[in-house]
mmCIF file of the C-alpha atoms, coordinates in Angstrom:
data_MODEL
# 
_entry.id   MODEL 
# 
loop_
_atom_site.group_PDB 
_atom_site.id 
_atom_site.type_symbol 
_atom_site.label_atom_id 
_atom_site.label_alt_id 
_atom_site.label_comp_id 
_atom_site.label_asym_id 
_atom_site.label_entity_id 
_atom_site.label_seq_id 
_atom_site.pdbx_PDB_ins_code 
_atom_site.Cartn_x 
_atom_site.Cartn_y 
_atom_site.Cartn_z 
_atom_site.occupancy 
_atom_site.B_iso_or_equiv 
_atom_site.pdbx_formal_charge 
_atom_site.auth_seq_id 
_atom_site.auth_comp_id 
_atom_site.auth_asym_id 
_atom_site.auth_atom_id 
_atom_site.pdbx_PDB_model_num 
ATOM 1  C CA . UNK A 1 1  ? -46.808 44.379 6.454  1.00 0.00 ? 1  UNK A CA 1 
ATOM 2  C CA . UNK A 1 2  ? -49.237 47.333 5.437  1.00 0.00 ? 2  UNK A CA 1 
ATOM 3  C CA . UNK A 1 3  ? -46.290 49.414 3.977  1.00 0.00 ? 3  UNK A CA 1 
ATOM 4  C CA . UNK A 1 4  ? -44.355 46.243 1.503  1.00 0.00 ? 4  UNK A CA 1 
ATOM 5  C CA . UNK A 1 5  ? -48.264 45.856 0.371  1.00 0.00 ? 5  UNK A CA 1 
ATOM 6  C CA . UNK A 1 6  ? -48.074 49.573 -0.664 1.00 0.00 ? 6  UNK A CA 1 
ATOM 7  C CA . UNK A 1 7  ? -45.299 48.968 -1.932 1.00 0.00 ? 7  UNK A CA 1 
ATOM 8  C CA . UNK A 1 8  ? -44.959 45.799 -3.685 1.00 0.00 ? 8  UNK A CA 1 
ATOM 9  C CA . UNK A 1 9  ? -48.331 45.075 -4.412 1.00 0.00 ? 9  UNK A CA 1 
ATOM 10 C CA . UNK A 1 10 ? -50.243 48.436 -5.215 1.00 0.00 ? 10 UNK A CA 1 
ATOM 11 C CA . UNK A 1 11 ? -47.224 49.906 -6.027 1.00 0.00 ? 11 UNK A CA 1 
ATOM 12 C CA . UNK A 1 12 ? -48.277 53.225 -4.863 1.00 0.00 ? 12 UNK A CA 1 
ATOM 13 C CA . UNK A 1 13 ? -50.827 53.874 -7.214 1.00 0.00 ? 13 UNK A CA 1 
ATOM 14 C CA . UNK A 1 14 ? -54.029 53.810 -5.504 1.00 0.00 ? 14 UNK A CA 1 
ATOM 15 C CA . UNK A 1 15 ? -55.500 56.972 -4.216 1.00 0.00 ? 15 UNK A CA 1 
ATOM 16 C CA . UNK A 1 16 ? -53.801 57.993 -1.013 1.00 0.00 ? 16 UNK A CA 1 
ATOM 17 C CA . UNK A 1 17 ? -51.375 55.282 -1.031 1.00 0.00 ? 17 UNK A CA 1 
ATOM 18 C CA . UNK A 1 18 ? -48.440 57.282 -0.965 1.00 0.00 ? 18 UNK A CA 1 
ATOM 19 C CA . UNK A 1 19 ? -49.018 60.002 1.915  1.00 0.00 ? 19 UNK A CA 1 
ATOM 20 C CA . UNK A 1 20 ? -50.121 56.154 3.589  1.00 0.00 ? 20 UNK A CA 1 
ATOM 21 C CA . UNK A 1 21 ? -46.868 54.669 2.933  1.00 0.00 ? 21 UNK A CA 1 
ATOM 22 C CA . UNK A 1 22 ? -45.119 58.188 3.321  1.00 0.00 ? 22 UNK A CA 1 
ATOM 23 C CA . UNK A 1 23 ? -46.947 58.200 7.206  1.00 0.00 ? 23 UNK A CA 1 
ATOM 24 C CA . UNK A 1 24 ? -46.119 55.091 7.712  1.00 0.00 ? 24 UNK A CA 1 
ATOM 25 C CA . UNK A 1 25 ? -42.141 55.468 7.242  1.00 0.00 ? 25 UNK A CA 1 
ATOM 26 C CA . UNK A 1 26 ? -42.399 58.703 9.507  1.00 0.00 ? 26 UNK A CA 1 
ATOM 27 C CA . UNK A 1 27 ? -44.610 56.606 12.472 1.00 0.00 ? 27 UNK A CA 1 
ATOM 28 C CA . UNK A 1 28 ? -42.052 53.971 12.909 1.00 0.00 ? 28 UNK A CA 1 
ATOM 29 C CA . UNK A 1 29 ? -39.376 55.940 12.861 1.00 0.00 ? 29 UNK A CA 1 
ATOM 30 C CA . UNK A 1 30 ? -38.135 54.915 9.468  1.00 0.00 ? 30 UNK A CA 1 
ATOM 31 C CA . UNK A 1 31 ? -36.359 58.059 8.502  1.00 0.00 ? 31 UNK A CA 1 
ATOM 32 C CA . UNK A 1 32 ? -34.001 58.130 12.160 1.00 0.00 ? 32 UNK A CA 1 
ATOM 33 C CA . UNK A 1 33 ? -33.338 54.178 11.193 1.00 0.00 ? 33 UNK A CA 1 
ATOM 34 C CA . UNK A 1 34 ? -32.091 55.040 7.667  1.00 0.00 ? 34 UNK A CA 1 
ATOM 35 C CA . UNK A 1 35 ? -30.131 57.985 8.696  1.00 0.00 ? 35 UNK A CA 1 
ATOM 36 C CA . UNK A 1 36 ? -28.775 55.484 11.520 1.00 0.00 ? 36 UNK A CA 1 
ATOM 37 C CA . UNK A 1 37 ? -27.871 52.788 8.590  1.00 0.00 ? 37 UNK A CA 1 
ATOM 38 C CA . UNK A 1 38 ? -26.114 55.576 6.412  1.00 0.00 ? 38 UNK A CA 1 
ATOM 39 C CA . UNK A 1 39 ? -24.005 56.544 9.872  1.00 0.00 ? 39 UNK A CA 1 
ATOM 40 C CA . UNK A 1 40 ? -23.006 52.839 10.386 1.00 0.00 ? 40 UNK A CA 1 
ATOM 41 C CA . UNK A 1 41 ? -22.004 52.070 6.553  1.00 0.00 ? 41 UNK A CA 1 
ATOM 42 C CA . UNK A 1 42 ? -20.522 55.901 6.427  1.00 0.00 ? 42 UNK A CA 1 
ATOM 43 C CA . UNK A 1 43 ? -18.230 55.153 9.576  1.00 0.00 ? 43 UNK A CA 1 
ATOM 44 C CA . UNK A 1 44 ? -17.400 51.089 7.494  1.00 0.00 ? 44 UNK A CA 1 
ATOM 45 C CA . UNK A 1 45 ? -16.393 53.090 4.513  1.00 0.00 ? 45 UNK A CA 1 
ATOM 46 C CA . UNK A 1 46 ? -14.534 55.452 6.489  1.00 0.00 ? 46 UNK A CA 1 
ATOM 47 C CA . UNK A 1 47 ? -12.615 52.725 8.494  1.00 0.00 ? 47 UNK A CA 1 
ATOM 48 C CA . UNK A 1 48 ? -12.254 50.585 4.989  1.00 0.00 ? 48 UNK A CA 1 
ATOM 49 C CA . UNK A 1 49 ? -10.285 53.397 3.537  1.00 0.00 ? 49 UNK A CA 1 
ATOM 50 C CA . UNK A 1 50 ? -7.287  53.513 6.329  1.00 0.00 ? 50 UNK A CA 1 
ATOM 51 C CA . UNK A 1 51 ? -5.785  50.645 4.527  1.00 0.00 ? 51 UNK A CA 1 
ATOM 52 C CA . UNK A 1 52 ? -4.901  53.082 1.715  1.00 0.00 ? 52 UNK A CA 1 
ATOM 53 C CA . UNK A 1 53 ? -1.871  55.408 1.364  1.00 0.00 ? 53 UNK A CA 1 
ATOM 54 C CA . UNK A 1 54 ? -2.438  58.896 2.019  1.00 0.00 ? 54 UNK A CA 1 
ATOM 55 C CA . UNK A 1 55 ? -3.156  60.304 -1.589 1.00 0.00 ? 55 UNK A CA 1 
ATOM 56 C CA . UNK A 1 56 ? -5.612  62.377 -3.484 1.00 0.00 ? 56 UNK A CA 1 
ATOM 57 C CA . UNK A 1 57 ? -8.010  60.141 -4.274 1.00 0.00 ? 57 UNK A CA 1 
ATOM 58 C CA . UNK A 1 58 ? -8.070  58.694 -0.332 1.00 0.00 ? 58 UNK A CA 1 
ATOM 59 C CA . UNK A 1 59 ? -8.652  62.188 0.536  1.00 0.00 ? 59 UNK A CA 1 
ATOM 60 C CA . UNK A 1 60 ? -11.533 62.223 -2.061 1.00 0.00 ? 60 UNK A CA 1 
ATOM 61 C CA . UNK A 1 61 ? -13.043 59.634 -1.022 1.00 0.00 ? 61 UNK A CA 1 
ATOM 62 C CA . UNK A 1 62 ? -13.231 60.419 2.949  1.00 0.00 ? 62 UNK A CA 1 
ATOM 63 C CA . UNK A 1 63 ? -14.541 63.954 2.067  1.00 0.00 ? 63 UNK A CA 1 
ATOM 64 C CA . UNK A 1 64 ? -17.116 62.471 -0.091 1.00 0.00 ? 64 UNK A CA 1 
ATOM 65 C CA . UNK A 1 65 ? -18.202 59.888 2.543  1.00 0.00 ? 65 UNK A CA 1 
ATOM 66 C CA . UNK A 1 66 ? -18.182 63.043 5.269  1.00 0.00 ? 66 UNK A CA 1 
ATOM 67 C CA . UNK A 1 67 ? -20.150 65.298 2.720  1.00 0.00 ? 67 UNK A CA 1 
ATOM 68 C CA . UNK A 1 68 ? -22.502 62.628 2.803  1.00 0.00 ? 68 UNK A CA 1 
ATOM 69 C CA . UNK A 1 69 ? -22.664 62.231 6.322  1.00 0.00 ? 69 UNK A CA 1 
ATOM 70 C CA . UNK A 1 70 ? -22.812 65.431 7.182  1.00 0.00 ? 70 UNK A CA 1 
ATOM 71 C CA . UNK A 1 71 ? -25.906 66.143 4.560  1.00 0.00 ? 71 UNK A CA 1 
ATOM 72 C CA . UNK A 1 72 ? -28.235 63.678 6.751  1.00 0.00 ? 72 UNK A CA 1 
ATOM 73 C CA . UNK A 1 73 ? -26.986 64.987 10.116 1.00 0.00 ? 73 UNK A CA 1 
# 
């Protein structure tokens, strides 16, 4: 609740409010959960592109997904 008021309602312009909401992320672990939700949607798009021939642009598009993955690993 603290952290969508920071966000939403003071909109991170109060003094202090953003190394508040920036704690807050870290505390409940919110940077491990997005780099867990990037994994999971990473591995869909991965999985989404095996209905496609093997071509250039599949090949594109699983390095850029990988790239990506990799980057947060």
């Amino acid at each position: 609740p603290r952290l969508r008021e920071l966000l939403k309602e003071d909109r991170l312009s109060s003094e202090g409010s953003l190394q508040e909401a920036m704690d807050l992320v870290f505390q409940k672990g919110g940077i491990e959960k997005a780099k867990d939700l990037a994994r999971h949607h990473g591995d869909l798009a991965l999985r989404s592109l095996d209905v496609l021939p093997e071509c250039e642009e599949k090949e594109s598009l699983q390095l850029m997904v990988e790239y990506v993955l990799e980057r947060i690993s």
